[in-house]
Every structure is written in C-alpha cells, then in structure tokens.
Amino acid sequence: RTDYNPNFKNSKNMPWACVYLDLGEHHILMESGYNEFPFAVFEWERYPGFAYSSSPAQDAMPDIKALNIIKKSSLQIAQTSAEPPMMASEEMHDIDLSPRGITYLPTKDSRLEPVRTGENYPITLQELANYEQAVKDWFYVDYFLALQEKQGNMTATEVMELQGEKAATLSTFIVSLNEFLSKVIQRSFNLLMRAGLLPEVPLSLMDKKAVIKIDFTGPLAQNQKKYHQMGGTVQALSAVGPIIQMFPNAGDFLDGDELMKSTMEGMGMPQNVIREDDDVKKIREERIKAQQEAAAQQQQMAMAQTLMQNADKLGQTAQQGSPMDELNQRLAGGMNGI
C-alpha cells in the first residue's frame, strides 16, 4: 500500500494489503494487511521464458530416470546370471533345479543346460556408476562433502582455497538462499517482537536506530565468506610482506585493528570471544599507564644508584634540602616514594 496511515493501528493501514475478491460479482469480501510481506520464496535458478524456478532434482530428472532404468536392468541381469533360464529336451519332466537336486534324463542324448543370453554385467555396473556420479554432480555432493573432509595430503590453506573455489561456483545460489532465509528470520523476529516475546530493546540501541544484521554461520556461508574476504587478504599479505621488510615505513598503510577485525570475521570467530572497541581501548590505556609507571620507577632507581655512588666517592654528607637528602629520606621510609 502507498495510501495507508501508519498512525492507525488496524488491518487496513498496514504496508502490505491482503484482499479477498469475488471475481464473479466484482466485490471485495475481506480486506486486511501485513506489516511485512508474509511470504518468502527461494529460487534455485530460473531459465529464460519460465515463470517458475528450477531445482537440482528437476535438472537431474533425466539422469535419475535413466539411472532407475539401468538399475532395474542390472538387477535383472544379476538374477539371470544367478538363475539362468534352462534348456531341456522335450521329453524331460520333473526337472529339479534346487540345490543338490537330481534330474533323471530319459535318454543319453537328453541335455539340461542354461541358456546364455549374452548379458554383460561389468558394462552395466560402469554405466550405473557414471549416472550415479552425474546425479551427485547435479546436487553438488562432492562439494558439500569437501566442506567437512580434508582432501588427501592437502594443507589447511589448500583445502580452504579448494572449498572457496567451489563456493564461488555456487555464489549465485548462496546469495539467493541467504536472501530467502533473511526474509524468514526478519519476519519471525518482527512477529516475536510485536507479540512481546523478546526482551526490551536497550535505550542505547533505540537512540541509534540500530538495524538488525543477520550473519549466517553455517559451513556453506562461512566458506564463501572465507573465500571472498580472506582470499584477497592472505594473498595481499603474502605480497606486501617482502616490501615491508625492505621499507618498514610502508607498513603504516595497514590498519592493524581493522585487519584483525576483518580476519576474525572472515574466519568465523564467535562474537562472544571478541572484545568491544571500548574494552580494547581501556586495556591499552592501562597497559600504557603500567609501562609508564614501570619506566619511571626504573629511572628513579637508576638515579638513586647514581647519587649513592657519587656520595660514596666524594665522602660528603648530604646537605639538608638537597636531592641526596631527599633520596635518603625516601630510603629511610622504605622507598615508599619510589
């Protein structure tokens, strides 16, 4: 709707309209509305000229049907090999084909032998394996297994790059999936919020008009994030490392704090173990203060040692009010002033 008044809390003043029509009588039966669009639809891939999206199962349907036919044929071949049709003389009766069965031949020329139909079981198994792999490829089975398995003797970095490359091939579908899930999560959150089932929003967030950011932490989303965020970072650091060694001042172009944040986010580090900016600032201030106090204490101790050595060499008594006299008073007090 574009002509609604958000100040009125009723069903006819909502951003999205819901209208039931009697097309025969051209009459509105009921009119209501929604605060958000109430439906979320996921599209895997839509081909030109088609109103609806396709799916991996739909794309793989020809191979699936062929696989079913080949599987049925392989079972028939296996059964025919294990229990072949038999050829017998016309006058033979009471043939016993059970284990250890005995069949009596009426004449010496009578024969009982299997009929070979020329089946080739290994070829059928190879075709079966080919179509099975084709169906797996339609569903990206190898990719999803790669999310959890380490490939041979590959290093962790190589595995991450391999998984990232495969994630890039699914980037279009992942974006569509994230959009679909984001709408579902946003709608669910708003329903819970309006129903009063969530804690009250802190005033600090209300004042800032904070917007909810949905971050997906599943293996699929994390690998795509690692590939897009960390791939360039790792390559860039490898390239600029030798440059910084030759020209140390060039490292000033890098913002260490932002690099750390980007790396932690890209690698999927849990938020509950990452400190806030204010906490980090406080820790750094306390560290600098402690270092300054330690440096001042060392400086005073070095000064005291120097004055003591000079006093011993000169054999002089410290005059009242002099630095040496002040130092002696501090030493007499247990070095409380240092």
PDB file of C-alpha atoms in Angstrom, residues 83-313:
ATOM      1  CA  GLU A  83      19.240 -68.177 -12.014  1.00  0.00           C
ATOM      2  CA  PRO A  84      19.589 -68.530 -15.796  1.00  0.00           C
ATOM      3  CA  PRO A  85      16.772 -69.919 -17.943  1.00  0.00           C
ATOM      4  CA  MET A  86      17.230 -73.633 -18.650  1.00  0.00           C
ATOM      5  CA  MET A  87      17.057 -75.525 -21.918  1.00  0.00           C
ATOM      6  CA  ALA A  88      15.855 -79.141 -21.766  1.00  0.00           C
ATOM      7  CA  SER A  89      14.722 -81.882 -24.120  1.00  0.00           C
ATOM      8  CA  GLU A  90      11.025 -82.084 -24.840  1.00  0.00           C
ATOM      9  CA  GLU A  91      10.646 -85.499 -23.231  1.00  0.00           C
ATOM     10  CA  MET A  92      12.223 -84.378 -19.933  1.00  0.00           C
ATOM     11  CA  HIS A  93       9.899 -83.949 -16.954  1.00  0.00           C
ATOM     12  CA  ASP A  94      10.235 -83.384 -13.211  1.00  0.00           C
ATOM     13  CA  ILE A  95      13.318 -81.205 -13.583  1.00  0.00           C
ATOM     14  CA  ASP A  96      14.769 -80.314 -10.182  1.00  0.00           C
ATOM     15  CA  LEU A  97      16.779 -77.051 -10.218  1.00  0.00           C
ATOM     16  CA  SER A  98      17.096 -76.741  -6.438  1.00  0.00           C
ATOM     17  CA  PRO A  99      20.483 -77.124  -4.696  1.00  0.00           C
ATOM     18  CA  ARG A 100      21.625 -80.783  -4.805  1.00  0.00           C
ATOM     19  CA  GLY A 101      18.595 -81.593  -6.921  1.00  0.00           C
ATOM     20  CA  ILE A 102      18.682 -84.627  -9.232  1.00  0.00           C
ATOM     21  CA  THR A 103      17.058 -84.748 -12.631  1.00  0.00           C
ATOM     22  CA  TYR A 104      16.878 -88.101 -14.405  1.00  0.00           C
ATOM     23  CA  LEU A 105      17.448 -87.962 -18.133  1.00  0.00           C
ATOM     24  CA  PRO A 106      15.255 -90.267 -20.236  1.00  0.00           C
ATOM     25  CA  THR A 107      17.991 -90.926 -22.818  1.00  0.00           C
ATOM     26  CA  LYS A 108      21.696 -90.365 -23.098  1.00  0.00           C
ATOM     27  CA  ASP A 109      21.119 -87.655 -25.694  1.00  0.00           C
ATOM     28  CA  SER A 110      18.910 -85.596 -23.390  1.00  0.00           C
ATOM     29  CA  ARG A 111      20.509 -82.415 -22.124  1.00  0.00           C
ATOM     30  CA  LEU A 112      19.842 -79.863 -19.430  1.00  0.00           C
ATOM     31  CA  GLU A 113      21.868 -76.683 -19.741  1.00  0.00           C
ATOM     32  CA  PRO A 114      21.459 -72.950 -19.032  1.00  0.00           C
ATOM     33  CA  VAL A 115      20.532 -70.568 -21.792  1.00  0.00           C
ATOM     34  CA  ARG A 116      23.123 -67.790 -22.079  1.00  0.00           C
ATOM     35  CA  THR A 117      21.569 -64.512 -23.275  1.00  0.00           C
ATOM     36  CA  GLY A 118      24.843 -62.621 -23.719  1.00  0.00           C
ATOM     37  CA  GLU A 119      24.470 -60.352 -20.666  1.00  0.00           C
ATOM     38  CA  ASN A 120      27.473 -58.207 -19.725  1.00  0.00           C
ATOM     39  CA  TYR A 121      27.254 -57.302 -16.061  1.00  0.00           C
ATOM     40  CA  PRO A 122      30.519 -55.232 -15.748  1.00  0.00           C
ATOM     41  CA  ILE A 123      29.419 -52.842 -18.511  1.00  0.00           C
ATOM     42  CA  THR A 124      26.102 -52.328 -16.757  1.00  0.00           C
ATOM     43  CA  LEU A 125      27.881 -51.554 -13.475  1.00  0.00           C
ATOM     44  CA  GLN A 126      30.074 -48.964 -15.212  1.00  0.00           C
ATOM     45  CA  GLU A 127      27.049 -47.241 -16.734  1.00  0.00           C
ATOM     46  CA  LEU A 128      25.389 -47.333 -13.337  1.00  0.00           C
ATOM     47  CA  ALA A 129      28.411 -45.638 -11.725  1.00  0.00           C
ATOM     48  CA  ASN A 130      28.506 -42.979 -14.455  1.00  0.00           C
ATOM     49  CA  TYR A 131      24.881 -41.987 -13.956  1.00  0.00           C
ATOM     50  CA  GLU A 132      25.240 -42.073 -10.163  1.00  0.00           C
ATOM     51  CA  GLN A 133      28.105 -39.586 -10.422  1.00  0.00           C
ATOM     52  CA  ALA A 134      26.056 -37.418 -12.789  1.00  0.00           C
ATOM     53  CA  VAL A 135      23.225 -37.234 -10.257  1.00  0.00           C
ATOM     54  CA  LYS A 136      25.715 -36.414  -7.485  1.00  0.00           C
ATOM     55  CA  ASP A 137      27.121 -33.605  -9.616  1.00  0.00           C
ATOM     56  CA  TRP A 138      23.656 -32.094 -10.064  1.00  0.00           C
ATOM     57  CA  PHE A 139      23.279 -31.989  -6.272  1.00  0.00           C
ATOM     58  CA  TYR A 140      26.906 -30.839  -5.668  1.00  0.00           C
ATOM     59  CA  VAL A 141      27.515 -33.794  -3.362  1.00  0.00           C
ATOM     60  CA  ASP A 142      31.301 -33.688  -3.722  1.00  0.00           C
ATOM     61  CA  TYR A 143      31.345 -30.010  -2.791  1.00  0.00           C
ATOM     62  CA  PHE A 144      29.311 -30.470   0.368  1.00  0.00           C
ATOM     63  CA  LEU A 145      31.491 -33.404   1.387  1.00  0.00           C
ATOM     64  CA  ALA A 146      34.537 -31.191   0.851  1.00  0.00           C
ATOM     65  CA  LEU A 147      33.170 -28.812   3.495  1.00  0.00           C
ATOM     66  CA  GLN A 148      33.776 -31.475   6.133  1.00  0.00           C
ATOM     67  CA  GLU A 149      36.538 -33.681   4.726  1.00  0.00           C
ATOM     68  CA  LYS A 150      40.212 -32.990   4.139  1.00  0.00           C
ATOM     69  CA  GLN A 151      41.378 -33.849   0.636  1.00  0.00           C
ATOM     70  CA  GLY A 152      44.359 -36.243   0.737  1.00  0.00           C
ATOM     71  CA  ASN A 153      47.624 -34.637   1.826  1.00  0.00           C
ATOM     72  CA  MET A 154      46.474 -31.070   1.182  1.00  0.00           C
ATOM     73  CA  THR A 155      47.312 -28.390   3.728  1.00  0.00           C
ATOM     74  CA  ALA A 156      44.621 -26.473   5.568  1.00  0.00           C
ATOM     75  CA  THR A 157      45.241 -23.438   3.337  1.00  0.00           C
ATOM     76  CA  GLU A 158      44.922 -25.527   0.179  1.00  0.00           C
ATOM     77  CA  VAL A 159      41.709 -27.100   1.446  1.00  0.00           C
ATOM     78  CA  MET A 160      40.316 -23.638   2.243  1.00  0.00           C
ATOM     79  CA  GLU A 161      41.188 -22.427  -1.260  1.00  0.00           C
ATOM     80  CA  LEU A 162      39.581 -25.509  -2.837  1.00  0.00           C
ATOM     81  CA  GLN A 163      36.436 -25.083  -0.794  1.00  0.00           C
ATOM     82  CA  GLY A 164      36.395 -21.365  -1.606  1.00  0.00           C
ATOM     83  CA  GLU A 165      36.638 -22.012  -5.336  1.00  0.00           C
ATOM     84  CA  LYS A 166      33.734 -24.436  -5.134  1.00  0.00           C
ATOM     85  CA  ALA A 167      31.784 -21.937  -3.051  1.00  0.00           C
ATOM     86  CA  ALA A 168      32.343 -19.344  -5.775  1.00  0.00           C
ATOM     87  CA  THR A 169      30.609 -21.611  -8.295  1.00  0.00           C
ATOM     88  CA  LEU A 170      27.557 -21.622  -6.025  1.00  0.00           C
ATOM     89  CA  SER A 171      27.694 -17.914  -5.198  1.00  0.00           C
ATOM     90  CA  THR A 172      24.511 -17.099  -7.142  1.00  0.00           C
ATOM     91  CA  PHE A 173      22.557 -19.799  -5.365  1.00  0.00           C
ATOM     92  CA  ILE A 174      24.048 -18.941  -1.960  1.00  0.00           C
ATOM     93  CA  VAL A 175      23.043 -15.287  -2.336  1.00  0.00           C
ATOM     94  CA  SER A 176      19.501 -16.331  -3.256  1.00  0.00           C
ATOM     95  CA  LEU A 177      19.386 -18.733  -0.310  1.00  0.00           C
ATOM     96  CA  ASN A 178      20.648 -16.067   2.108  1.00  0.00           C
ATOM     97  CA  GLU A 179      18.025 -13.599   0.867  1.00  0.00           C
ATOM     98  CA  PHE A 180      15.305 -16.195   1.391  1.00  0.00           C
ATOM     99  CA  LEU A 181      16.475 -17.100   4.904  1.00  0.00           C
ATOM    100  CA  SER A 182      16.963 -13.433   5.830  1.00  0.00           C
ATOM    101  CA  LYS A 183      13.333 -12.672   4.986  1.00  0.00           C
ATOM    102  CA  VAL A 184      12.141 -15.631   7.059  1.00  0.00           C
ATOM    103  CA  ILE A 185      14.317 -14.640  10.033  1.00  0.00           C
ATOM    104  CA  GLN A 186      13.347 -10.957   9.805  1.00  0.00           C
ATOM    105  CA  ARG A 187       9.652 -11.823   9.621  1.00  0.00           C
ATOM    106  CA  SER A 188       9.940 -14.218  12.579  1.00  0.00           C
ATOM    107  CA  PHE A 189      11.841 -11.644  14.643  1.00  0.00           C
ATOM    108  CA  ASN A 190       9.234  -8.942  13.997  1.00  0.00           C
ATOM    109  CA  LEU A 191       6.387 -11.307  14.915  1.00  0.00           C
ATOM    110  CA  LEU A 192       8.100 -12.168  18.202  1.00  0.00           C
ATOM    111  CA  MET A 193       8.841  -8.503  18.890  1.00  0.00           C
ATOM    112  CA  ARG A 194       5.249  -7.387  18.332  1.00  0.00           C
ATOM    113  CA  ALA A 195       3.986 -10.268  20.476  1.00  0.00           C
ATOM    114  CA  GLY A 196       6.192  -9.126  23.372  1.00  0.00           C
ATOM    115  CA  LEU A 197       8.127 -12.388  23.466  1.00  0.00           C
ATOM    116  CA  LEU A 198      11.554 -10.737  23.203  1.00  0.00           C
ATOM    117  CA  PRO A 199      13.403  -8.675  25.836  1.00  0.00           C
ATOM    118  CA  GLU A 200      13.012  -4.917  25.664  1.00  0.00           C
ATOM    119  CA  VAL A 201      15.348  -3.125  23.305  1.00  0.00           C
ATOM    120  CA  PRO A 202      18.068  -1.178  25.204  1.00  0.00           C
ATOM    121  CA  LEU A 203      17.714   2.592  25.010  1.00  0.00           C
ATOM    122  CA  SER A 204      21.221   2.835  23.574  1.00  0.00           C
ATOM    123  CA  LEU A 205      20.106   0.853  20.538  1.00  0.00           C
ATOM    124  CA  MET A 206      16.825   2.718  20.189  1.00  0.00           C
ATOM    125  CA  ASP A 207      18.613   6.046  20.181  1.00  0.00           C
ATOM    126  CA  LYS A 208      20.979   4.844  17.465  1.00  0.00           C
ATOM    127  CA  LYS A 209      18.134   3.376  15.409  1.00  0.00           C
ATOM    128  CA  ALA A 210      20.095   0.144  15.143  1.00  0.00           C
ATOM    129  CA  VAL A 211      19.339  -2.222  12.281  1.00  0.00           C
ATOM    130  CA  ILE A 212      19.440  -5.976  12.703  1.00  0.00           C
ATOM    131  CA  LYS A 213      22.263  -7.609  10.775  1.00  0.00           C
ATOM    132  CA  ILE A 214      21.813 -11.303  10.044  1.00  0.00           C
ATOM    133  CA  ASP A 215      25.077 -13.233   9.859  1.00  0.00           C
ATOM    134  CA  PHE A 216      24.947 -16.854   8.724  1.00  0.00           C
ATOM    135  CA  THR A 217      27.396 -19.175  10.475  1.00  0.00           C
ATOM    136  CA  GLY A 218      26.801 -22.426   8.585  1.00  0.00           C
ATOM    137  CA  PRO A 219      29.629 -24.186   6.674  1.00  0.00           C
ATOM    138  CA  LEU A 220      28.314 -23.030   3.298  1.00  0.00           C
ATOM    139  CA  ALA A 221      28.145 -19.347   4.239  1.00  0.00           C
ATOM    140  CA  GLN A 222      31.430 -19.446   6.150  1.00  0.00           C
ATOM    141  CA  ASN A 223      33.371 -20.948   3.251  1.00  0.00           C
ATOM    142  CA  GLN A 224      32.018 -18.364   0.859  1.00  0.00           C
ATOM    143  CA  LYS A 225      32.917 -15.601   3.318  1.00  0.00           C
ATOM    144  CA  LYS A 226      36.418 -17.023   3.770  1.00  0.00           C
ATOM    145  CA  TYR A 227      36.906 -17.160   0.026  1.00  0.00           C
ATOM    146  CA  HIS A 228      35.753 -13.603  -0.660  1.00  0.00           C
ATOM    147  CA  GLN A 229      37.140 -11.885   2.456  1.00  0.00           C
ATOM    148  CA  MET A 230      40.186 -13.944   3.390  1.00  0.00           C
ATOM    149  CA  GLY A 231      41.388 -14.937  -0.075  1.00  0.00           C
ATOM    150  CA  GLY A 232      42.377 -11.406  -1.018  1.00  0.00           C
ATOM    151  CA  THR A 233      43.741 -10.656   2.452  1.00  0.00           C
ATOM    152  CA  VAL A 234      46.031 -13.698   2.538  1.00  0.00           C
ATOM    153  CA  GLN A 235      47.344 -13.046  -0.962  1.00  0.00           C
ATOM    154  CA  ALA A 236      47.864  -9.347  -0.256  1.00  0.00           C
ATOM    155  CA  LEU A 237      49.793 -10.008   2.968  1.00  0.00           C
ATOM    156  CA  SER A 238      52.000 -12.527   1.179  1.00  0.00           C
ATOM    157  CA  ALA A 239      52.758  -9.933  -1.497  1.00  0.00           C
ATOM    158  CA  VAL A 240      53.394  -6.933   0.774  1.00  0.00           C
ATOM    159  CA  GLY A 241      55.424  -8.848   3.376  1.00  0.00           C
ATOM    160  CA  PRO A 242      58.752  -8.562   1.499  1.00  0.00           C
ATOM    161  CA  ILE A 243      58.020  -4.906   0.706  1.00  0.00           C
ATOM    162  CA  ILE A 244      57.536  -4.063   4.387  1.00  0.00           C
ATOM    163  CA  GLN A 245      60.814  -5.816   5.220  1.00  0.00           C
ATOM    164  CA  MET A 246      62.634  -3.619   2.700  1.00  0.00           C
ATOM    165  CA  PHE A 247      60.714  -0.439   3.541  1.00  0.00           C
ATOM    166  CA  PRO A 248      59.378  -0.650   7.138  1.00  0.00           C
ATOM    167  CA  ASN A 249      57.581   2.692   6.867  1.00  0.00           C
ATOM    168  CA  ALA A 250      55.352   1.226   4.163  1.00  0.00           C
ATOM    169  CA  GLY A 251      53.628  -0.814   6.869  1.00  0.00           C
ATOM    170  CA  ASP A 252      51.963   2.375   8.076  1.00  0.00           C
ATOM    171  CA  PHE A 253      49.417   1.955   5.293  1.00  0.00           C
ATOM    172  CA  LEU A 254      47.972  -1.079   7.080  1.00  0.00           C
ATOM    173  CA  ASP A 255      45.397  -0.570   9.815  1.00  0.00           C
ATOM    174  CA  GLY A 256      46.179  -3.393  12.200  1.00  0.00           C
ATOM    175  CA  ASP A 257      42.916  -3.131  14.130  1.00  0.00           C
ATOM    176  CA  GLU A 258      40.733  -3.257  11.026  1.00  0.00           C
ATOM    177  CA  LEU A 259      42.831  -6.088   9.598  1.00  0.00           C
ATOM    178  CA  MET A 260      42.339  -8.069  12.795  1.00  0.00           C
ATOM    179  CA  LYS A 261      38.576  -7.465  12.763  1.00  0.00           C
ATOM    180  CA  SER A 262      38.276  -8.469   9.120  1.00  0.00           C
ATOM    181  CA  THR A 263      40.312 -11.623   9.687  1.00  0.00           C
ATOM    182  CA  MET A 264      38.309 -12.707  12.725  1.00  0.00           C
ATOM    183  CA  GLU A 265      35.028 -12.068  10.931  1.00  0.00           C
ATOM    184  CA  GLY A 266      36.162 -13.835   7.775  1.00  0.00           C
ATOM    185  CA  MET A 267      37.311 -16.902   9.703  1.00  0.00           C
ATOM    186  CA  GLY A 268      34.017 -17.098  11.573  1.00  0.00           C
ATOM    187  CA  MET A 269      35.322 -16.422  15.091  1.00  0.00           C
ATOM    188  CA  PRO A 270      32.440 -16.365  17.628  1.00  0.00           C
ATOM    189  CA  GLN A 271      31.388 -12.869  18.663  1.00  0.00           C
ATOM    190  CA  ASN A 272      31.348 -13.765  22.356  1.00  0.00           C
ATOM    191  CA  VAL A 273      35.158 -14.082  22.405  1.00  0.00           C
ATOM    192  CA  ILE A 274      35.796 -10.750  20.638  1.00  0.00           C
ATOM    193  CA  ARG A 275      36.152  -7.651  22.822  1.00  0.00           C
ATOM    194  CA  GLU A 276      34.335  -4.406  22.099  1.00  0.00           C
ATOM    195  CA  ASP A 277      36.288  -1.363  20.905  1.00  0.00           C
ATOM    196  CA  ASP A 278      35.807   0.440  24.235  1.00  0.00           C
ATOM    197  CA  ASP A 279      37.174  -2.550  26.164  1.00  0.00           C
ATOM    198  CA  VAL A 280      40.222  -2.752  23.899  1.00  0.00           C
ATOM    199  CA  LYS A 281      40.839   0.987  24.347  1.00  0.00           C
ATOM    200  CA  LYS A 282      40.662   0.642  28.133  1.00  0.00           C
ATOM    201  CA  ILE A 283      43.086  -2.305  28.145  1.00  0.00           C
ATOM    202  CA  ARG A 284      45.572  -0.375  26.024  1.00  0.00           C
ATOM    203  CA  GLU A 285      45.367   2.694  28.264  1.00  0.00           C
ATOM    204  CA  GLU A 286      46.006   0.554  31.353  1.00  0.00           C
ATOM    205  CA  ARG A 287      48.936  -1.137  29.609  1.00  0.00           C
ATOM    206  CA  ILE A 288      50.488   2.214  28.664  1.00  0.00           C
ATOM    207  CA  LYS A 289      49.979   3.507  32.206  1.00  0.00           C
ATOM    208  CA  ALA A 290      51.640   0.423  33.692  1.00  0.00           C
ATOM    209  CA  GLN A 291      54.567   0.758  31.281  1.00  0.00           C
ATOM    210  CA  GLN A 292      55.000   4.431  32.157  1.00  0.00           C
ATOM    211  CA  GLU A 293      54.949   3.665  35.879  1.00  0.00           C
ATOM    212  CA  ALA A 294      57.495   0.878  35.419  1.00  0.00           C
ATOM    213  CA  ALA A 295      59.743   3.163  33.361  1.00  0.00           C
ATOM    214  CA  ALA A 296      59.507   5.942  35.962  1.00  0.00           C
ATOM    215  CA  GLN A 297      60.342   3.507  38.757  1.00  0.00           C
ATOM    216  CA  GLN A 298      63.377   2.214  36.878  1.00  0.00           C
ATOM    217  CA  GLN A 299      64.505   5.777  36.216  1.00  0.00           C
ATOM    218  CA  GLN A 300      64.232   6.717  39.899  1.00  0.00           C
ATOM    219  CA  MET A 301      66.109   3.597  40.964  1.00  0.00           C
ATOM    220  CA  ALA A 302      68.876   4.340  38.451  1.00  0.00           C
ATOM    221  CA  MET A 303      69.081   7.930  39.714  1.00  0.00           C
ATOM    222  CA  ALA A 304      69.260   6.732  43.301  1.00  0.00           C
ATOM    223  CA  GLN A 305      72.054   4.330  42.482  1.00  0.00           C
ATOM    224  CA  THR A 306      73.995   7.068  40.695  1.00  0.00           C
ATOM    225  CA  LEU A 307      73.637   9.517  43.599  1.00  0.00           C
ATOM    226  CA  MET A 308      74.665   6.857  46.115  1.00  0.00           C
ATOM    227  CA  GLN A 309      77.777   6.058  44.144  1.00  0.00           C
ATOM    228  CA  ASN A 310      78.698   9.735  43.865  1.00  0.00           C
ATOM    229  CA  ALA A 311      78.134  10.275  47.577  1.00  0.00           C
ATOM    230  CA  ASP A 312      80.398   7.347  48.467  1.00  0.00           C
ATOM    231  CA  LYS A 313      83.116   8.584  46.159  1.00  0.00           C
TER     232      LYS A 313
END
